[in-house]
Coordinates of C-alpha atoms (C1' of nucleotides) in Angstrom, one line a residue:
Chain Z
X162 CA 94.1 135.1 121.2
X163 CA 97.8 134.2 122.3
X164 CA 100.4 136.8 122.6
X165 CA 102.9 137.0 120.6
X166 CA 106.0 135.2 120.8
X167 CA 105.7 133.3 124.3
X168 CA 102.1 132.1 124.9
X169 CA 102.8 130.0 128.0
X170 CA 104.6 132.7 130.1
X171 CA 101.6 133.2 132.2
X172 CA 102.2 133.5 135.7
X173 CA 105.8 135.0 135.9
X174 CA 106.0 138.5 137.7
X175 CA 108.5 141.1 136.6
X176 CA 109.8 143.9 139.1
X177 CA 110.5 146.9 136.4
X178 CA 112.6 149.6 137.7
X179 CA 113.5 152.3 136.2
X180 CA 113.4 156.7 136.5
X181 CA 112.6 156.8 132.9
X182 CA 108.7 156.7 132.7
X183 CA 109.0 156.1 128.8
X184 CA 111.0 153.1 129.4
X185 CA 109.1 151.9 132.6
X186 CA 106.1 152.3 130.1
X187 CA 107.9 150.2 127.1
X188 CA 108.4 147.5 129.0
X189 CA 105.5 147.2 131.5
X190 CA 102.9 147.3 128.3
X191 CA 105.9 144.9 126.1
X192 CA 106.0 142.8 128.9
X193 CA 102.2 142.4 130.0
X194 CA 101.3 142.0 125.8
X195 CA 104.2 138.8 126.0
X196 CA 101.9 137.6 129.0
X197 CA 103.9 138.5 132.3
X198 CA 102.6 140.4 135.4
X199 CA 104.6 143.3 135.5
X200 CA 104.9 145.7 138.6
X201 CA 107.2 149.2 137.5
X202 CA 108.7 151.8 140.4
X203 CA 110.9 154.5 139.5
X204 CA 113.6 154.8 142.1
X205 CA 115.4 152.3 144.3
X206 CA 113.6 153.1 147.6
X207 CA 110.5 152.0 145.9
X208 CA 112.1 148.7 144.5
X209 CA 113.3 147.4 147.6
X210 CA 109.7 147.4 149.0
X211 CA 108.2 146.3 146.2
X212 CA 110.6 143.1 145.8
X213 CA 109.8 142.3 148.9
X214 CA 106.3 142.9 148.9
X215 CA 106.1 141.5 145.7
X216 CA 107.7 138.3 145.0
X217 CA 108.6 139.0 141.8
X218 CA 109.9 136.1 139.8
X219 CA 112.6 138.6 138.4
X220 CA 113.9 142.0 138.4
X221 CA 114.5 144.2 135.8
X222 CA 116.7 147.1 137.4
X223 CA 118.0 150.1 135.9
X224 CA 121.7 150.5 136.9
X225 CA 120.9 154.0 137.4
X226 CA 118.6 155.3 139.9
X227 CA 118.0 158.8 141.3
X228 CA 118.4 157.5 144.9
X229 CA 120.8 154.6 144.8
X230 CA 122.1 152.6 142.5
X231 CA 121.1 149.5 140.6
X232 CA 124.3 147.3 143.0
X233 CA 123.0 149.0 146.0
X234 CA 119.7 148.0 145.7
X235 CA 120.7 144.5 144.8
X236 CA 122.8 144.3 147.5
X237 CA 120.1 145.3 149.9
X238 CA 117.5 143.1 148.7
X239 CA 120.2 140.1 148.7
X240 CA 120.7 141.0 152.2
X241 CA 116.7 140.5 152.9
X242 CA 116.6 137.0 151.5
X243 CA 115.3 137.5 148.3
X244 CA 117.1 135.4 145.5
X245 CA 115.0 136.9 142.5
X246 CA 117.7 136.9 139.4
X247 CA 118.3 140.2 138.4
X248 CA 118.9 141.5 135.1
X249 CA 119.9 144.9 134.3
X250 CA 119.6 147.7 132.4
X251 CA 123.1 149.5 132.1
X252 CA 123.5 152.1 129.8
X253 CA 126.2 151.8 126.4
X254 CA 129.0 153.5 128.6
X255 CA 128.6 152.0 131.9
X256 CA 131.9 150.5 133.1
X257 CA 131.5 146.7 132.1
X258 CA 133.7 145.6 135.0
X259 CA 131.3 146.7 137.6
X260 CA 128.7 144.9 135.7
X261 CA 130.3 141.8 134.9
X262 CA 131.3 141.7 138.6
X263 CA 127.8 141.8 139.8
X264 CA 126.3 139.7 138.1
X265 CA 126.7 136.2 139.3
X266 CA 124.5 133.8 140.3
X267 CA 121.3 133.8 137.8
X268 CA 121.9 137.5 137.0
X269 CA 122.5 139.3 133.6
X270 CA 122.3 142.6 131.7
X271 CA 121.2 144.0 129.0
X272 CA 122.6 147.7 127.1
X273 CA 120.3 150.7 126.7
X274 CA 119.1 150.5 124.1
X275 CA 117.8 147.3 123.9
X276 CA 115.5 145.7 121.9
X277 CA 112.4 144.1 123.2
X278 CA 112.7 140.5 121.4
X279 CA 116.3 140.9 123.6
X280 CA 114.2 141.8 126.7
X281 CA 112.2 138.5 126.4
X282 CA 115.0 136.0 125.2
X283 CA 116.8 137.2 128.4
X284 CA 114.1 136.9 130.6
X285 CA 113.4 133.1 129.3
X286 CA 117.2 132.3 129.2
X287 CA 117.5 133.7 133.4
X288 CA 114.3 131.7 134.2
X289 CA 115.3 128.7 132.4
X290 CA 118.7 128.4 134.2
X291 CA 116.6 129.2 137.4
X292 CA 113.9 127.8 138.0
X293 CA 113.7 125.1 134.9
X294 CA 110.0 127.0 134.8
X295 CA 108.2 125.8 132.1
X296 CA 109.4 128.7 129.5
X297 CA 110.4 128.6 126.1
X298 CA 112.5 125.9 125.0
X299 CA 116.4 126.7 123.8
X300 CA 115.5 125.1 120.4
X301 CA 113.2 125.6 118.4
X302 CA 112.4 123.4 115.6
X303 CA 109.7 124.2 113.0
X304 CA 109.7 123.1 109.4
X305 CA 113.3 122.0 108.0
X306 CA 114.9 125.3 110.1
X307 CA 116.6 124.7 113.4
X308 CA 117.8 127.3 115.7
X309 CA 119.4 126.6 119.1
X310 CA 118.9 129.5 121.2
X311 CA 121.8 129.0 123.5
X312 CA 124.3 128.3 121.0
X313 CA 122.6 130.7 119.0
X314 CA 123.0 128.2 115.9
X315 CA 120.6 127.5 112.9
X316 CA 120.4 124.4 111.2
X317 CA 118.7 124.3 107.8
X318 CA 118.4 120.5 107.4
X319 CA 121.4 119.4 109.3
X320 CA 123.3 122.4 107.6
X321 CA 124.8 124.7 110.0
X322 CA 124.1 128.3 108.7
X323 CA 126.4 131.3 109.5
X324 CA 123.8 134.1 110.7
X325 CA 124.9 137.4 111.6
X326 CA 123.4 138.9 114.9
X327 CA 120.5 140.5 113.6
X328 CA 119.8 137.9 110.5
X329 CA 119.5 135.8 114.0
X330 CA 117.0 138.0 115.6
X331 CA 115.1 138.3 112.9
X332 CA 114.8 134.5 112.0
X333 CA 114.3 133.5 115.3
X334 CA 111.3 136.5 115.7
X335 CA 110.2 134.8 112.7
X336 CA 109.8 131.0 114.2
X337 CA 108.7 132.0 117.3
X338 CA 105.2 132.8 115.3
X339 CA 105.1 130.5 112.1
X340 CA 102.4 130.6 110.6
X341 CA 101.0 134.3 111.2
X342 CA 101.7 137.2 108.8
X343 CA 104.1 139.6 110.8
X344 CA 103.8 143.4 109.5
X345 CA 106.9 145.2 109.1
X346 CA 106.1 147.5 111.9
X347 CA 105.8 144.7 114.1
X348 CA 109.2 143.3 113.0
X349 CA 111.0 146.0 113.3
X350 CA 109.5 146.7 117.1
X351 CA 110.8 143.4 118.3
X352 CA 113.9 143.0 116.6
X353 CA 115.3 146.4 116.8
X354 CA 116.2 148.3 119.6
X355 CA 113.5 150.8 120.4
X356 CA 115.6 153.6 119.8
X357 CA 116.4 152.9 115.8
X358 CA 115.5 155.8 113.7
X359 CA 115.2 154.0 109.7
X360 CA 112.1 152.7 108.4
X361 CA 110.9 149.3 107.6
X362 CA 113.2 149.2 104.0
X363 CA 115.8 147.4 106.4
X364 CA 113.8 144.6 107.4
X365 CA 113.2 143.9 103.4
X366 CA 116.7 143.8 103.3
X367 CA 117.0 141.5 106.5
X368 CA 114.8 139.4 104.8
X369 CA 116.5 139.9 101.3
X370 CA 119.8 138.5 103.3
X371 CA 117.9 135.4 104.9
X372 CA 116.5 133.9 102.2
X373 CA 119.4 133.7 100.5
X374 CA 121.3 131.7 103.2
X375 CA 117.9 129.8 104.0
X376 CA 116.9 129.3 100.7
X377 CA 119.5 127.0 99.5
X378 CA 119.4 124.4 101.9
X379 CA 115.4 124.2 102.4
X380 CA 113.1 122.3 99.8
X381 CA 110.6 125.3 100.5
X382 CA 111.4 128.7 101.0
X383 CA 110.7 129.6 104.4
X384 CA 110.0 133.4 104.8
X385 CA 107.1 134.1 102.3
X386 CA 106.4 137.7 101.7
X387 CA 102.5 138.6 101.8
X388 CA 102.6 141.3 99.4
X389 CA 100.6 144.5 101.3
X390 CA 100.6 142.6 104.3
X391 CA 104.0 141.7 105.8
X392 CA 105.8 138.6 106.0
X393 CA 105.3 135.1 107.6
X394 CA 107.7 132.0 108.4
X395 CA 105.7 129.2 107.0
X396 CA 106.4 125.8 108.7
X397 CA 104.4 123.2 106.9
X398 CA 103.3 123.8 103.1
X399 CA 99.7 122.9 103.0
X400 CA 98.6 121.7 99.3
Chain N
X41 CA 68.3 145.8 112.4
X42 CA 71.1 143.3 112.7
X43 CA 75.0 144.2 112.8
X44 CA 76.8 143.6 110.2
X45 CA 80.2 141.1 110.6
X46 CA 80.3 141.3 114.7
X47 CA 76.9 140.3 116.1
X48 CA 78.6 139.5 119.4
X49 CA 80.6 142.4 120.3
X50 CA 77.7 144.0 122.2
X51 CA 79.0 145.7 125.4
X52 CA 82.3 146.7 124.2
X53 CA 82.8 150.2 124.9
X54 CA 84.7 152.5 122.3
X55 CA 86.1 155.4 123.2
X56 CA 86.7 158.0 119.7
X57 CA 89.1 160.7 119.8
X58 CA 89.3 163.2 116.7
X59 CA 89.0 166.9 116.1
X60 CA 87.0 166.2 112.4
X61 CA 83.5 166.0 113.4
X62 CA 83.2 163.8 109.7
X63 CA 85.4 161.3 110.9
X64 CA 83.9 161.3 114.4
X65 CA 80.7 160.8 112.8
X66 CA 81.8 158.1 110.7
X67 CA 83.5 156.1 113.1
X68 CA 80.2 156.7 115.4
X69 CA 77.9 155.4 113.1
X70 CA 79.6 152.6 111.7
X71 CA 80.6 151.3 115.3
X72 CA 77.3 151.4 116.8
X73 CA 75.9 149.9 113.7
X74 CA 78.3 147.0 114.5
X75 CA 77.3 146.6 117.8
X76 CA 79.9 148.6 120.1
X77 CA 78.9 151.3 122.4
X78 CA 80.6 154.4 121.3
X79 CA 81.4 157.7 123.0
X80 CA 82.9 160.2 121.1
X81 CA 85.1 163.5 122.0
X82 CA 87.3 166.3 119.9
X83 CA 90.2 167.0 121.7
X84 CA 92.6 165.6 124.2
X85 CA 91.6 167.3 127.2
X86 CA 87.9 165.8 127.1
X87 CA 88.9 162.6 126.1
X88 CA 91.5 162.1 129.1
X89 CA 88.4 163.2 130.6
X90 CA 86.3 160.7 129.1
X91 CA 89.0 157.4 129.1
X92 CA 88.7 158.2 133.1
X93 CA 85.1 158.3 133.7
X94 CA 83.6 156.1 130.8
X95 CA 85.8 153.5 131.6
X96 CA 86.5 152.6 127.4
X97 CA 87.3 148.8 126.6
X98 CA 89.3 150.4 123.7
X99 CA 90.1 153.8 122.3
X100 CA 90.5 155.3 118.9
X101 CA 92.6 158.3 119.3
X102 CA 93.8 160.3 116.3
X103 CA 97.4 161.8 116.8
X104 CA 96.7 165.5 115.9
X105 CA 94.5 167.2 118.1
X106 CA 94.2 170.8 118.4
X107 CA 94.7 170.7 122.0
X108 CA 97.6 168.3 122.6
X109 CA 98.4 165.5 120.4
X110 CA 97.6 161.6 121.0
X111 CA 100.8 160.5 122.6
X112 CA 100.2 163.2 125.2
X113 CA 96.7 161.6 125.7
X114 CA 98.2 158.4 126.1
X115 CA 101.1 158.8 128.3
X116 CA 98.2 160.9 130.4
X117 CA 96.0 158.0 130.3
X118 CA 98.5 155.6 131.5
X119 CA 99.8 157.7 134.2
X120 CA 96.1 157.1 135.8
X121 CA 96.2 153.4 135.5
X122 CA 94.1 153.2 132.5
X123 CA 95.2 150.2 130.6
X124 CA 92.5 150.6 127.9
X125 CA 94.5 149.8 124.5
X126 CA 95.0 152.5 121.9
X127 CA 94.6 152.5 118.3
X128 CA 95.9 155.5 117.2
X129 CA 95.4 157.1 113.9
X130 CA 97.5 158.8 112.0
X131 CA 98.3 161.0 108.6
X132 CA 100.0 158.8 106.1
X133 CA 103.5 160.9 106.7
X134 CA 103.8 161.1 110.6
X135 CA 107.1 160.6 111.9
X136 CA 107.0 156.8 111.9
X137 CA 109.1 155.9 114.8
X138 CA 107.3 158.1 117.0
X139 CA 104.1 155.7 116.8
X140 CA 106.0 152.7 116.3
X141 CA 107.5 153.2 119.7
X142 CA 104.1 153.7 121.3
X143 CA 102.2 150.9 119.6
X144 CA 104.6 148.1 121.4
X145 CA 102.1 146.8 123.8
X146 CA 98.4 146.0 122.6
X147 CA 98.6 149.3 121.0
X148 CA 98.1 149.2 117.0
X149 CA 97.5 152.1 114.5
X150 CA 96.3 152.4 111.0
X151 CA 96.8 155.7 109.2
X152 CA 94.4 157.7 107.2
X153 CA 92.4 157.3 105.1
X154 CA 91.1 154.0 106.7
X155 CA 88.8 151.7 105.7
X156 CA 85.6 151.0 108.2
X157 CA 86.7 147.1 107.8
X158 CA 89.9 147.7 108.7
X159 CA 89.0 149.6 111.5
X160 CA 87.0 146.2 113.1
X161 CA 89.2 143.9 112.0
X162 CA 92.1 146.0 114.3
X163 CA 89.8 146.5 117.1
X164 CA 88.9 142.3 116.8
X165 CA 92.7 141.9 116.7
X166 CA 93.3 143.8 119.9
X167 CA 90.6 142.9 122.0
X168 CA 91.9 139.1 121.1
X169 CA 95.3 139.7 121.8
X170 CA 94.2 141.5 125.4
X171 CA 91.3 140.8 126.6
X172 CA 90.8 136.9 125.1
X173 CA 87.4 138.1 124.6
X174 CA 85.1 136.0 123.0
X175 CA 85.9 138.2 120.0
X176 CA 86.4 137.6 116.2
X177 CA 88.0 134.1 115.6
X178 CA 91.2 134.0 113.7
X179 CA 89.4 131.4 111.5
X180 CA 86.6 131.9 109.3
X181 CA 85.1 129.0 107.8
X182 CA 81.7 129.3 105.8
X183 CA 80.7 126.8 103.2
X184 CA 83.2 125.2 101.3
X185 CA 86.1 128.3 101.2
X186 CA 88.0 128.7 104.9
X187 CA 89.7 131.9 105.4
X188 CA 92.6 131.8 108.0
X189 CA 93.2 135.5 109.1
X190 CA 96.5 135.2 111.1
X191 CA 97.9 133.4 108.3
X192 CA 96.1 135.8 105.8
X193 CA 95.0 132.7 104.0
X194 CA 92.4 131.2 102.2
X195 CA 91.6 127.7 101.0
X196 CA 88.8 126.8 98.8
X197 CA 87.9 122.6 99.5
X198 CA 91.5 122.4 101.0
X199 CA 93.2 124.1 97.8
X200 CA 95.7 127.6 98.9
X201 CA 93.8 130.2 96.7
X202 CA 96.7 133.4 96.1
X203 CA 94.4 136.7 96.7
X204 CA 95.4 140.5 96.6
X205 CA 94.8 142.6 99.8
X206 CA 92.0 144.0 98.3
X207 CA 90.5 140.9 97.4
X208 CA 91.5 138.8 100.8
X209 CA 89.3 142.0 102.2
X210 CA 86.4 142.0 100.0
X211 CA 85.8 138.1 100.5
X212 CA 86.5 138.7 104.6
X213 CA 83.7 141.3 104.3
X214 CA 81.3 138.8 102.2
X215 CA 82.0 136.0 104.4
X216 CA 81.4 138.0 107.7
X217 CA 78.0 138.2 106.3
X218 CA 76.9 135.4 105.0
X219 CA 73.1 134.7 103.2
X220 CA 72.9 138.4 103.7
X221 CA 72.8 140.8 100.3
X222 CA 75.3 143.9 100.9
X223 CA 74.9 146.5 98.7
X224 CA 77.8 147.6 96.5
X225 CA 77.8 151.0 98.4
X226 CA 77.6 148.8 101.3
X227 CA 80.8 146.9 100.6
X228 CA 82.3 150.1 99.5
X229 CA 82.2 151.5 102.5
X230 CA 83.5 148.6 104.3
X231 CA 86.3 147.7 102.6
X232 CA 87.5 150.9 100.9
X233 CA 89.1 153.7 101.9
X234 CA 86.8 156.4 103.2
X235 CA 87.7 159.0 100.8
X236 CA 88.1 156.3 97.5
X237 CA 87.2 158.9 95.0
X238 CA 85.1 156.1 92.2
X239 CA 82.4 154.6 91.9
X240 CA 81.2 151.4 92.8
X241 CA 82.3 149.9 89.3
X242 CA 85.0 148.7 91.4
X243 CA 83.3 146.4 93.2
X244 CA 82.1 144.7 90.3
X245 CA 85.6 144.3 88.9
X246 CA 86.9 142.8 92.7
X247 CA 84.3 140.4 92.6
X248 CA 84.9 139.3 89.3
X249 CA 88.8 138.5 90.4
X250 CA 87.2 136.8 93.5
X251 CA 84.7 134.5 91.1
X252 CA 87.6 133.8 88.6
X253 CA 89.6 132.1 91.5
X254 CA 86.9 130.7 93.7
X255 CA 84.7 129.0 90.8
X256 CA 87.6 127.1 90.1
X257 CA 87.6 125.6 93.2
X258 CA 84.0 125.5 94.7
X259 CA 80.6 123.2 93.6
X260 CA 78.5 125.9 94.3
X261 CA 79.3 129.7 92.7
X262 CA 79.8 131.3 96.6
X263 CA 79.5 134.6 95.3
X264 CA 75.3 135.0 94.1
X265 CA 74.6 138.9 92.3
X266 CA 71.3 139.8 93.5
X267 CA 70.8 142.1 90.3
X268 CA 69.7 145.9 91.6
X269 CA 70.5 145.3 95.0
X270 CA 74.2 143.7 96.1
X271 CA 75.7 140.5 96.4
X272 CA 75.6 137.9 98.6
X273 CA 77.4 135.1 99.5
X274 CA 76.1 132.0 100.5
X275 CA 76.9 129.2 102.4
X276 CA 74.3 126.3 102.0
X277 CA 72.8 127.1 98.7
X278 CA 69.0 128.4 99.5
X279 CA 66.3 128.3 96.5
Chain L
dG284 C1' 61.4 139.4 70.1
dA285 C1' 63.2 144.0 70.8
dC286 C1' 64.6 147.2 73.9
dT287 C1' 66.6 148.9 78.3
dT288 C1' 69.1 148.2 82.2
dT289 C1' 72.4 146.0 84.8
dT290 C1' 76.3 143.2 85.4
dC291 C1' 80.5 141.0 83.8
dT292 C1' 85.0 140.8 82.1
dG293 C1' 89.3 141.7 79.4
dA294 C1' 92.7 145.2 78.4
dG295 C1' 95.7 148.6 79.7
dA296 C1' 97.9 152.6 82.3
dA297 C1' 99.3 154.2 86.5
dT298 C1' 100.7 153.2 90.8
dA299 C1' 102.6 150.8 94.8
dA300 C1' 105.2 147.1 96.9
dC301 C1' 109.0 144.5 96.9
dC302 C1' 113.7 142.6 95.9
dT303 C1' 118.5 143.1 95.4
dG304 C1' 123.1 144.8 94.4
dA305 C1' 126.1 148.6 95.5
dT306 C1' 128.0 151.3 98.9
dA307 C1' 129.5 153.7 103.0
dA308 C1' 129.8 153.8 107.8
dA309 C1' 130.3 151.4 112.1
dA310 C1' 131.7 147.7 114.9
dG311 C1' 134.6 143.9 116.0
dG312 C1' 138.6 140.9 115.8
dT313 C1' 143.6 140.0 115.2
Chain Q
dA78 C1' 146.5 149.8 112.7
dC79 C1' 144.6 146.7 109.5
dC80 C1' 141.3 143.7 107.9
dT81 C1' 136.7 141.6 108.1
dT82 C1' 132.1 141.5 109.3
dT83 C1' 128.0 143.7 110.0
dT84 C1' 124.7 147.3 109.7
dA85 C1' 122.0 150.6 107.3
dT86 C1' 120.7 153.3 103.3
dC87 C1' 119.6 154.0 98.7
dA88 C1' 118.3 153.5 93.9
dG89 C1' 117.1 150.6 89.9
dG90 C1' 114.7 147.0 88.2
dT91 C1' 110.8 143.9 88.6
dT92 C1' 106.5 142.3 89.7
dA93 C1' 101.9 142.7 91.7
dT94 C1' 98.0 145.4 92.3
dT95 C1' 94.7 148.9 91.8
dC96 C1' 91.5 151.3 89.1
dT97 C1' 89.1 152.8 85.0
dC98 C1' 86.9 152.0 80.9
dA99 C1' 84.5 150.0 77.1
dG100 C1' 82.3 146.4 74.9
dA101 C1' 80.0 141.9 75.7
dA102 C1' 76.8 139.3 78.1
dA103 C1' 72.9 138.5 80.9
dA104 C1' 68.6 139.7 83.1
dG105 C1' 64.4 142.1 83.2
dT106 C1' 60.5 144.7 80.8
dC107 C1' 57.1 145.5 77.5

DNA sequence: GACTTTTCTGAGAATAACCTGATAAAAGGT
DNA sequence: ACCTTTTATCAGGTTATTCTCAGAAAAGTC
């Protein structure tokens, strides 16, 4: 039925570019699953043509290419006329200033390696400054929870709650499907980078930690567990 | 001469991929029975063969071929432009991240020893996510007991009854089939492991559970034992 | 009604799933 | 360099679930 996550993402083409076929693969099938056209190259030869054949809504551009690099090609296709936001993929290492320096306007970027629920939040957050489109909103409100996705705040019933970074993820992964058992698997795709080697133990834990910020301030508890299953965020009890 | 649980899901073409002929024949059997077209191959090199030429809606690829294993097949696959989602299987003990990192986009896995229902209900779940065909609803609603299975819920006359896995699974299976006796070797099959070692006691026990909780609930008994032949349950009570 | 067969159900042991506190390593801030 | 926060792993305790079995109950047969 609907994707997961963003439903109304519909029309939005993505420009993927990057040498790595694994990761060109990630995100075209992440990406098409969330509801975006996707269109991947693997060098920046290919990337110029294809942002200007393409139209894409936005770019996702590796910072390193075999045949130029990530500012070279932005450069070049800046130069055309094409104002697609960019957001990049830079690597842990990559010196920030260049980075920083680069991206103005619309533009962003995103470390290797990233997680896809970080892939998608980006995405909406550039598009949302851009174009307004008709992406997902910055809050999200469902039951007695809160969570404001620019101030990257939660609100448990007016209570401000102090989330760490991934107790942040993991809630808002959570809200973003209420109602809809999530298997740990799944979880632990989205909300950790792709490159994370434990098993699903942590996102018990994750949840462990949650609940127990969440739990005091809520009349229900919010993150029920379906034992053999997975785990849901349940928005409105039903007797 | 029916299907069981998918009377719809006629041209959907299954592509099966596993070196066990047993398996191979299982999932052959039971698929076609349920209406799918099947096409079924042993190793890797046929069944890149096979995802080309047949043109598969979806493909059920075990990991461990003798030839080259499943994530070869897939990235193979892809590299032609076949989008055809993958639902690997997989030994209980495989390296874990290595699937979870393919099985971001439609993909999905289950690991062996499966059960034929879970089988269908993962293929149902894909094809809706992908393809919005008109596939298995998320909501199953047959008499007076609704079963939600995003949520993993069911609610007898608008009362939240709390099932186990295996029971949530036995009463999808009777509910798929309504006015229809199954035969306790029947549901076995169906909702069972394919290599449960007992009897079909079992199934005797399960709906037991199931009658304990539902009778509660319901007018009508929805559970009916048709005495040397199965069980049945029923929707509008029939004479 | 008496007998046989089949089904139902309660009890219990074994197992699996889950929760949580402790802890160590890593990251981040001052 | 120090302290704090955060992340990740692990093991013990706890609870839910699975499965089997045996006796009770029900249905069918003569």
């Amino acid at each position: 039925m609907n994707s997961l996550q963003n439903p109304s993402e519909d029309g939005i083409k993505v420009l993927i570019v990057d040498d790595e076929p694994s990761i060109r693969d990630l995100l075209t099938r992440h990406l098409r699953f969330e509801g975006f056209r996707t269109h991947a190259v693997g060098n920046g030869h290919d990337a110029v043509d294809a942002a200007e054949k393409g139209e894409p809504d936005i770019i996702l551009l590796d910072v390193m290419l075999p045949d130029m690099s990530g500012f070279s090609v932005t450069k070049k296709i800046r130069s055309m006329g094409i104002t697609a936001p960019v957001l990049f993929l830079t690597a842990r290492d990559e010196t920030e200033d260049k980075i920083t320096g680069l991206t103005v306007g619309g533009d962003d970027y995103v470390t290797k390696p990233f997680s896809l629920a970080e892939i998608v939040a980006r995405i909406q957050a550039i598009l949302r400054r851009t174009k307004a489109a008709e992406s997902q909103d910055a809050v999200l409100e469902v039951g007695e929870v809160r969570i404001n996705n620019d101030a990257h705040e939660v609100y448990a019933n007016g209570t401000l709650v102090d989330l760490s970074p991934t107790e942040y993820n993991l809630l808002h992964f959570l809200m973003s499907n209420p109602n809809q058992v999530l298997k740990k698997e799944q979880i632990l795709n989205h909300v950790w980078d792709y490159d994370f080697g434990g098993n699903t133990a942590i996102v018990e834990s994750y949840v462990s930690y949650l609940r127990r910020k969440l739990d005091a301030l809520t009349v229900e508890p919010v993150i029920i567990t379906k034992r053999g299953v997975g785990y849901m965020y349940r928005s409105t009890k039903k007797a």
